[in-house]
Coordinates of C-alpha atoms and ligand atoms in Angstrom, one line a residue:
M1 CA 237.1 87.6 252.5
L2 CA 233.3 87.9 252.4
V3 CA 232.9 88.0 256.1
D4 CA 235.6 90.6 256.4
L5 CA 234.1 92.8 253.7
K6 CA 230.7 92.7 255.5
R7 CA 232.4 94.3 258.5
Q8 CA 234.1 97.1 256.6
P9 CA 232.0 100.3 256.5
E10 CA 232.3 101.0 252.7
T11 CA 231.2 97.5 251.8
A12 CA 228.7 97.0 254.7
F13 CA 225.9 97.0 252.1
L14 CA 226.7 93.4 251.5
R15 CA 225.0 92.6 254.7
D16 CA 221.7 93.6 253.2
C17 CA 221.9 90.6 250.9
H18 CA 221.4 86.9 251.6
S19 CA 224.7 85.2 251.9
Q20 CA 224.1 82.6 249.2
P21 CA 223.8 85.0 246.3
L22 CA 227.0 86.6 247.4
Q23 CA 228.7 83.3 247.3
Q24 CA 227.2 82.5 243.9
T25 CA 228.6 85.8 242.6
L26 CA 232.1 84.8 243.8
M27 CA 231.7 81.5 242.0
D28 CA 230.7 83.4 238.9
L29 CA 233.8 85.5 239.3
E30 CA 235.9 82.4 239.5
T31 CA 234.3 81.1 236.4
A32 CA 235.0 84.4 234.7
F33 CA 238.7 84.1 235.7
S34 CA 239.1 80.5 234.7
N35 CA 237.6 81.4 231.3
F36 CA 240.0 84.2 231.0
F37 CA 243.0 82.1 231.8
A38 CA 241.8 79.4 229.4
K39 CA 241.7 82.1 226.8
R40 CA 237.9 81.6 226.3
A41 CA 237.0 85.1 227.4
K42 CA 238.4 88.6 228.0
Y43 CA 239.6 89.9 231.3
P44 CA 236.6 90.2 233.7
R45 CA 235.3 93.8 234.0
F46 CA 234.2 95.5 237.2
K47 CA 230.5 96.2 237.3
A48 CA 229.1 99.0 239.4
R49 CA 226.5 98.1 241.9
K50 CA 224.2 100.9 240.8
I51 CA 224.1 100.6 237.0
T52 CA 224.5 96.9 236.4
Q53 CA 221.5 94.9 235.4
H54 CA 220.7 93.3 238.6
S55 CA 220.9 89.6 239.0
L56 CA 221.1 87.3 242.0
R57 CA 221.1 83.5 242.2
F58 CA 219.8 81.4 245.1
P59 CA 221.0 77.8 245.0
Q60 CA 218.0 77.0 247.2
G61 CA 215.2 78.5 249.2
V62 CA 213.1 80.2 246.5
V63 CA 209.7 78.6 246.7
V64 CA 206.5 78.9 244.7
V65 CA 203.8 79.4 247.3
D66 CA 200.8 79.7 245.1
E67 CA 199.9 80.9 241.6
R68 CA 200.6 84.4 242.5
T69 CA 203.3 84.3 245.2
I70 CA 206.9 83.2 245.6
S71 CA 208.9 83.2 248.7
V72 CA 212.5 84.5 248.6
P73 CA 215.1 84.1 251.4
K74 CA 215.6 87.3 253.4
I75 CA 213.0 89.1 251.3
G76 CA 209.9 87.1 252.1
L77 CA 206.7 86.8 250.0
M78 CA 206.6 88.5 246.6
Q79 CA 204.0 88.8 244.0
A80 CA 204.8 87.0 240.8
I81 CA 203.2 85.9 237.6
I82 CA 203.9 82.2 237.3
H83 CA 203.4 81.5 233.6
R84 CA 203.6 77.7 234.0
P85 CA 203.8 75.2 236.8
L86 CA 207.2 74.0 237.9
M87 CA 208.2 70.5 236.7
G88 CA 210.2 68.2 238.8
I89 CA 212.1 69.5 241.8
A90 CA 213.2 73.1 241.9
K91 CA 216.9 73.2 242.7
G92 CA 217.6 76.9 242.5
A93 CA 216.5 80.2 241.1
T94 CA 218.0 83.2 239.4
I95 CA 216.3 86.5 240.0
K96 CA 217.2 89.2 237.4
Q97 CA 216.1 92.4 236.0
D98 CA 216.2 93.0 232.2
A99 CA 216.9 96.2 230.4
T100 CA 213.2 97.1 230.2
G101 CA 213.1 97.1 234.0
A102 CA 211.1 93.9 234.4
W103 CA 212.1 91.3 237.0
W104 CA 212.3 87.7 236.1
V105 CA 212.6 84.5 238.2
V106 CA 214.2 81.6 236.4
F107 CA 214.1 78.2 238.1
V108 CA 216.5 75.3 237.6
C109 CA 214.5 72.1 237.9
H110 CA 215.7 68.5 238.1
I111 CA 213.4 66.2 236.1
D112 CA 213.4 62.5 235.7
R113 CA 213.1 61.9 232.0
P114 CA 211.8 58.6 230.8
D115 CA 214.3 56.7 228.8
V116 CA 213.5 56.9 225.1
P117 CA 215.3 54.3 223.0
M118 CA 217.5 56.1 220.4
T119 CA 217.2 55.0 216.8
A120 CA 218.6 56.2 213.5
D121 CA 215.5 55.3 211.5
R122 CA 214.9 58.7 210.1
P123 CA 218.2 60.4 209.7
V124 CA 218.7 63.9 208.2
G125 CA 221.7 66.0 207.3
I126 CA 221.7 69.7 207.9
D127 CA 223.8 72.3 206.2
V128 CA 223.7 75.7 208.0
G129 CA 224.6 78.9 206.3
L130 CA 224.0 82.5 205.5
E131 CA 221.7 82.4 202.4
S132 CA 219.6 79.6 203.6
F133 CA 219.6 79.2 207.4
T134 CA 219.2 75.5 207.2
T135 CA 219.2 73.2 204.2
L136 CA 218.1 69.6 204.9
S137 CA 219.4 66.6 203.0
T138 CA 215.8 66.3 201.7
G139 CA 216.5 69.5 199.8
E140 CA 214.2 71.6 202.0
K141 CA 215.5 75.2 202.6
T142 CA 214.6 77.6 205.4
A143 CA 215.4 81.3 204.9
P144 CA 217.1 83.0 207.9
P145 CA 214.8 85.1 210.0
K146 CA 215.3 88.8 209.7
F147 CA 213.6 90.2 212.8
Y148 CA 216.3 92.8 213.4
R149 CA 216.0 94.1 209.8
H150 CA 212.2 94.3 210.1
S151 CA 212.4 96.4 213.2
Q152 CA 215.4 98.5 212.1
K153 CA 213.4 101.6 211.2
K154 CA 211.5 101.6 214.5
L155 CA 214.7 101.0 216.4
A156 CA 216.6 103.8 214.6
R157 CA 213.7 106.2 215.4
A158 CA 213.8 105.2 219.1
Q159 CA 217.5 105.5 219.2
R160 CA 217.4 109.0 217.6
K161 CA 215.0 110.1 220.2
L162 CA 217.2 108.7 222.9
S163 CA 220.3 110.5 221.7
R164 CA 218.4 113.8 221.5
A165 CA 216.9 113.6 224.9
Q166 CA 218.6 115.7 227.6
K167 CA 220.9 113.7 229.9
G168 CA 219.4 113.0 233.3
S169 CA 215.9 113.9 232.2
N170 CA 212.8 111.7 232.6
N171 CA 212.2 111.7 228.9
R172 CA 215.6 110.2 228.4
L173 CA 214.7 107.4 230.8
K174 CA 211.5 106.8 228.9
A175 CA 213.4 106.8 225.6
K176 CA 215.9 104.4 227.0
K177 CA 213.2 102.0 228.0
R178 CA 211.6 102.2 224.6
V179 CA 214.9 101.2 223.0
A180 CA 215.3 98.4 225.5
R181 CA 211.8 97.1 224.9
L182 CA 212.4 97.0 221.1
H183 CA 215.6 95.1 221.6
K184 CA 213.7 92.7 223.9
K185 CA 211.0 92.2 221.4
I186 CA 213.5 91.4 218.6
S187 CA 215.3 88.9 220.9
N188 CA 212.0 87.3 222.0
Q189 CA 211.0 86.9 218.3
R190 CA 214.3 85.3 217.5
V191 CA 214.3 82.9 220.5
D192 CA 210.8 81.9 219.7
W193 CA 211.6 81.2 216.0
L194 CA 214.8 79.2 216.9
H195 CA 212.9 77.1 219.4
K196 CA 210.2 76.3 216.9
H197 CA 212.6 75.6 214.1
A198 CA 214.7 73.3 216.1
L199 CA 211.7 71.5 217.6
G200 CA 210.3 71.0 214.1
I201 CA 213.4 69.2 212.9
V202 CA 213.7 67.1 216.1
R203 CA 210.1 66.0 215.8
R204 CA 210.5 64.9 212.2
F205 CA 213.8 63.1 212.4
D206 CA 215.4 60.6 214.8
M207 CA 219.0 61.4 214.0
V208 CA 220.3 64.8 213.1
C209 CA 223.8 65.2 211.5
I210 CA 225.1 68.7 211.5
E211 CA 228.4 70.4 210.8
D212 CA 230.3 71.4 213.9
L213 CA 231.1 75.0 212.9
T214 CA 233.2 77.5 214.7
I215 CA 230.7 80.3 214.5
K216 CA 233.1 82.9 215.8
G217 CA 235.2 82.9 212.6
L218 CA 232.2 83.5 210.4
V219 CA 230.6 86.4 212.4
K220 CA 233.6 88.6 211.7
T221 CA 232.9 88.8 208.0
K222 CA 230.9 91.6 206.6
L223 CA 227.8 89.5 206.6
A224 CA 227.8 89.8 210.3
K225 CA 224.5 91.5 210.7
S226 CA 222.3 88.9 209.0
F227 CA 224.4 86.2 210.5
N228 CA 224.0 87.5 214.0
D229 CA 220.4 87.8 213.2
A230 CA 220.2 84.2 212.2
A231 CA 221.9 83.2 215.5
L232 CA 223.3 79.9 214.3
S233 CA 225.1 79.0 217.5
T234 CA 221.9 79.4 219.5
F235 CA 220.2 77.2 217.0
M236 CA 222.7 74.5 217.5
Q237 CA 222.3 74.7 221.3
R238 CA 218.5 74.5 221.0
L239 CA 218.8 71.6 218.6
Q240 CA 221.0 69.7 221.0
E241 CA 218.8 70.4 224.0
K242 CA 215.6 69.4 222.2
A243 CA 217.2 66.3 220.7
E244 CA 218.3 65.2 224.2
W245 CA 214.8 65.9 225.5
H246 CA 213.1 63.9 222.8
G247 CA 215.6 61.0 222.8
R248 CA 217.0 61.9 219.4
R249 CA 220.6 61.8 218.4
V250 CA 222.7 64.7 217.2
V251 CA 225.9 63.8 215.4
K252 CA 228.4 66.5 214.8
V253 CA 230.5 66.2 211.7
G254 CA 234.0 67.7 212.0
R255 CA 234.4 71.2 210.7
F256 CA 237.3 70.2 208.4
Y257 CA 235.2 67.7 206.5
A258 CA 234.8 69.1 203.0
S259 CA 231.1 68.9 202.8
S260 CA 230.5 71.6 200.2
K261 CA 233.1 70.7 197.5
T262 CA 232.7 67.0 197.5
C263 CA 230.2 65.6 195.0
H264 CA 227.8 63.3 196.9
V265 CA 227.4 61.1 193.8
C266 CA 231.0 60.3 192.9
H267 CA 232.9 61.7 195.9
S268 CA 235.3 63.7 193.8
K269 CA 236.4 67.1 195.0
T270 CA 236.0 70.3 193.1
A271 CA 237.4 73.8 193.9
L272 CA 234.4 76.1 194.7
T273 CA 234.1 79.7 195.7
L274 CA 231.5 81.0 198.1
A275 CA 229.7 82.5 195.2
D276 CA 229.0 79.2 193.5
R277 CA 225.5 78.4 194.6
V278 CA 224.9 75.8 191.9
W279 CA 227.7 73.8 190.3
T280 CA 228.2 70.8 188.0
C281 CA 230.6 68.0 189.0
P282 CA 233.3 67.7 186.3
T283 CA 233.7 64.0 186.9
C284 CA 230.1 62.7 186.8
C285 CA 228.3 65.7 185.4
T286 CA 225.7 65.9 188.2
T287 CA 224.4 69.4 188.8
H288 CA 224.3 70.2 192.5
D289 CA 222.7 72.8 194.7
R290 CA 225.6 73.8 196.9
D291 CA 223.8 73.6 200.2
G292 CA 221.7 70.6 199.3
N293 CA 224.8 68.7 198.3
A294 CA 226.6 69.7 201.5
A295 CA 223.6 68.5 203.6
I296 CA 223.7 65.1 201.9
N297 CA 227.4 64.8 202.5
I298 CA 227.0 65.7 206.1
L299 CA 224.3 63.0 206.4
H300 CA 226.6 60.4 204.9
E301 CA 229.5 61.4 207.1
G302 CA 227.3 61.4 210.2
L303 CA 226.0 57.9 209.3
R304 CA 229.6 56.8 208.8
L305 CA 230.7 58.2 212.1
L306 CA 227.8 56.5 213.8
A307 CA 228.7 53.1 212.2
V308 CA 232.3 53.5 213.2
G309 CA 231.2 54.3 216.7
T310 CA 233.3 57.4 217.2
T311 CA 230.5 59.9 217.9
E312 CA 230.1 59.2 221.6
S313 CA 233.7 59.8 222.4
Q314 CA 233.6 62.9 220.1
N315 CA 230.7 64.3 222.1
A316 CA 232.4 63.7 225.4
A317 CA 235.6 65.4 224.2
G318 CA 233.8 68.3 222.7
D319 CA 234.1 71.7 224.3
G320 CA 230.4 71.9 225.1
V321 CA 230.0 72.4 228.8
N322 CA 230.0 75.9 230.1
P323 CA 230.2 75.7 233.9
A324 CA 228.3 78.9 234.3
K325 CA 225.4 77.6 232.3
R326 CA 225.6 74.2 233.8
W327 CA 225.0 75.5 237.2
Ligands
ZN1 ZN1 230.4 63.8 190.8

C-alpha cells in the first residue's frame, strides 16, 4: 500500500521521507494492533503529521562520521552532540524530537559481552512499596524519590502562565516549552535516580530476589501520585537490565506468595492490614518490621525457587518481551 500511497496526491508527502522509516512506522502500527488484539493496549489512535512528536527509525544507515557529525540517509550530514562513543556495532537509530523541541538520536548497538559466571554468593531479597521504595532483607530502607512533589510549585506556576496565554501567541509557545522543560527535568531526575539505585543494588549483590508485582493494579489507588513518582516498574526494568549486564541473577517471586503476612521465623501466617507497619507474630512473639519481614521472605522464596530450579523456565514464560522495545 505504501507504494500506492506515495503516488496519490494527498499523501505524496510520503515521498519526502526515506522508505525505511515508513516501513518501520508500519511495523509499529502492526505492533500496536497486535497489542490491542491481545488486550494489552487500547485501540491505536491516529496521530496528525503536524502535531505529533516527531520520531523516525532507521534500521540501518545512520552513521557517526566524527565527534560532531552524523550522516542520515536522504538527509545527509547533520551536526550532532555525541555525548559518548558508540560501543559495539550500531544496528539502527531512532531520531526523535522531545516536547522541549530538542532532537535526539538513539542508537541500538550490538555488543559482545564477556561471559560472567553467575553465582548466588551474596543474595538479597527486596520488598518494594509505597512508604519505603525498597526494603532490603538486610533491613536497609530507601525512601521513594519525590522529584515531582519538589517541582510541583514551579510546575503549577508555569502551567498557570500557559493557560493564561493567548492561543496562537508566541508567549503561549514559550510557556508551553517552559512546562515541557520542567517535565523533562523531573523525568531526567527520576531516570537518573532509578539507574543509580538499581546499579547500587546490582553492584553489591550477586542474586536479587524481588516480588513480581502487577504494578497496574496498585497505580489506580489514591496513592497514585507518589507511586507514579516512585516509578516502580521502571525500577524493575532497570534492575533486570543491569543484572543482565553485570552477570547477576534476578529471581522473581510469584505475586501471590504471601510475603508480608508470613512470619519469617516460624512461617505462620497472620492477617494484616496495609496500616500495620510493625507487627508481632502471635505464634513465636517476634516483632517484625512489615517490609523487612517481607524482604526476608522474598529472599527465602527466591533461594528456594533457585534450588528447585524453576526460575529459568519462569523467566522464559514471563510476559517480559515487548516487541516494540526489543527492536
Ligand atoms: Zn512467628
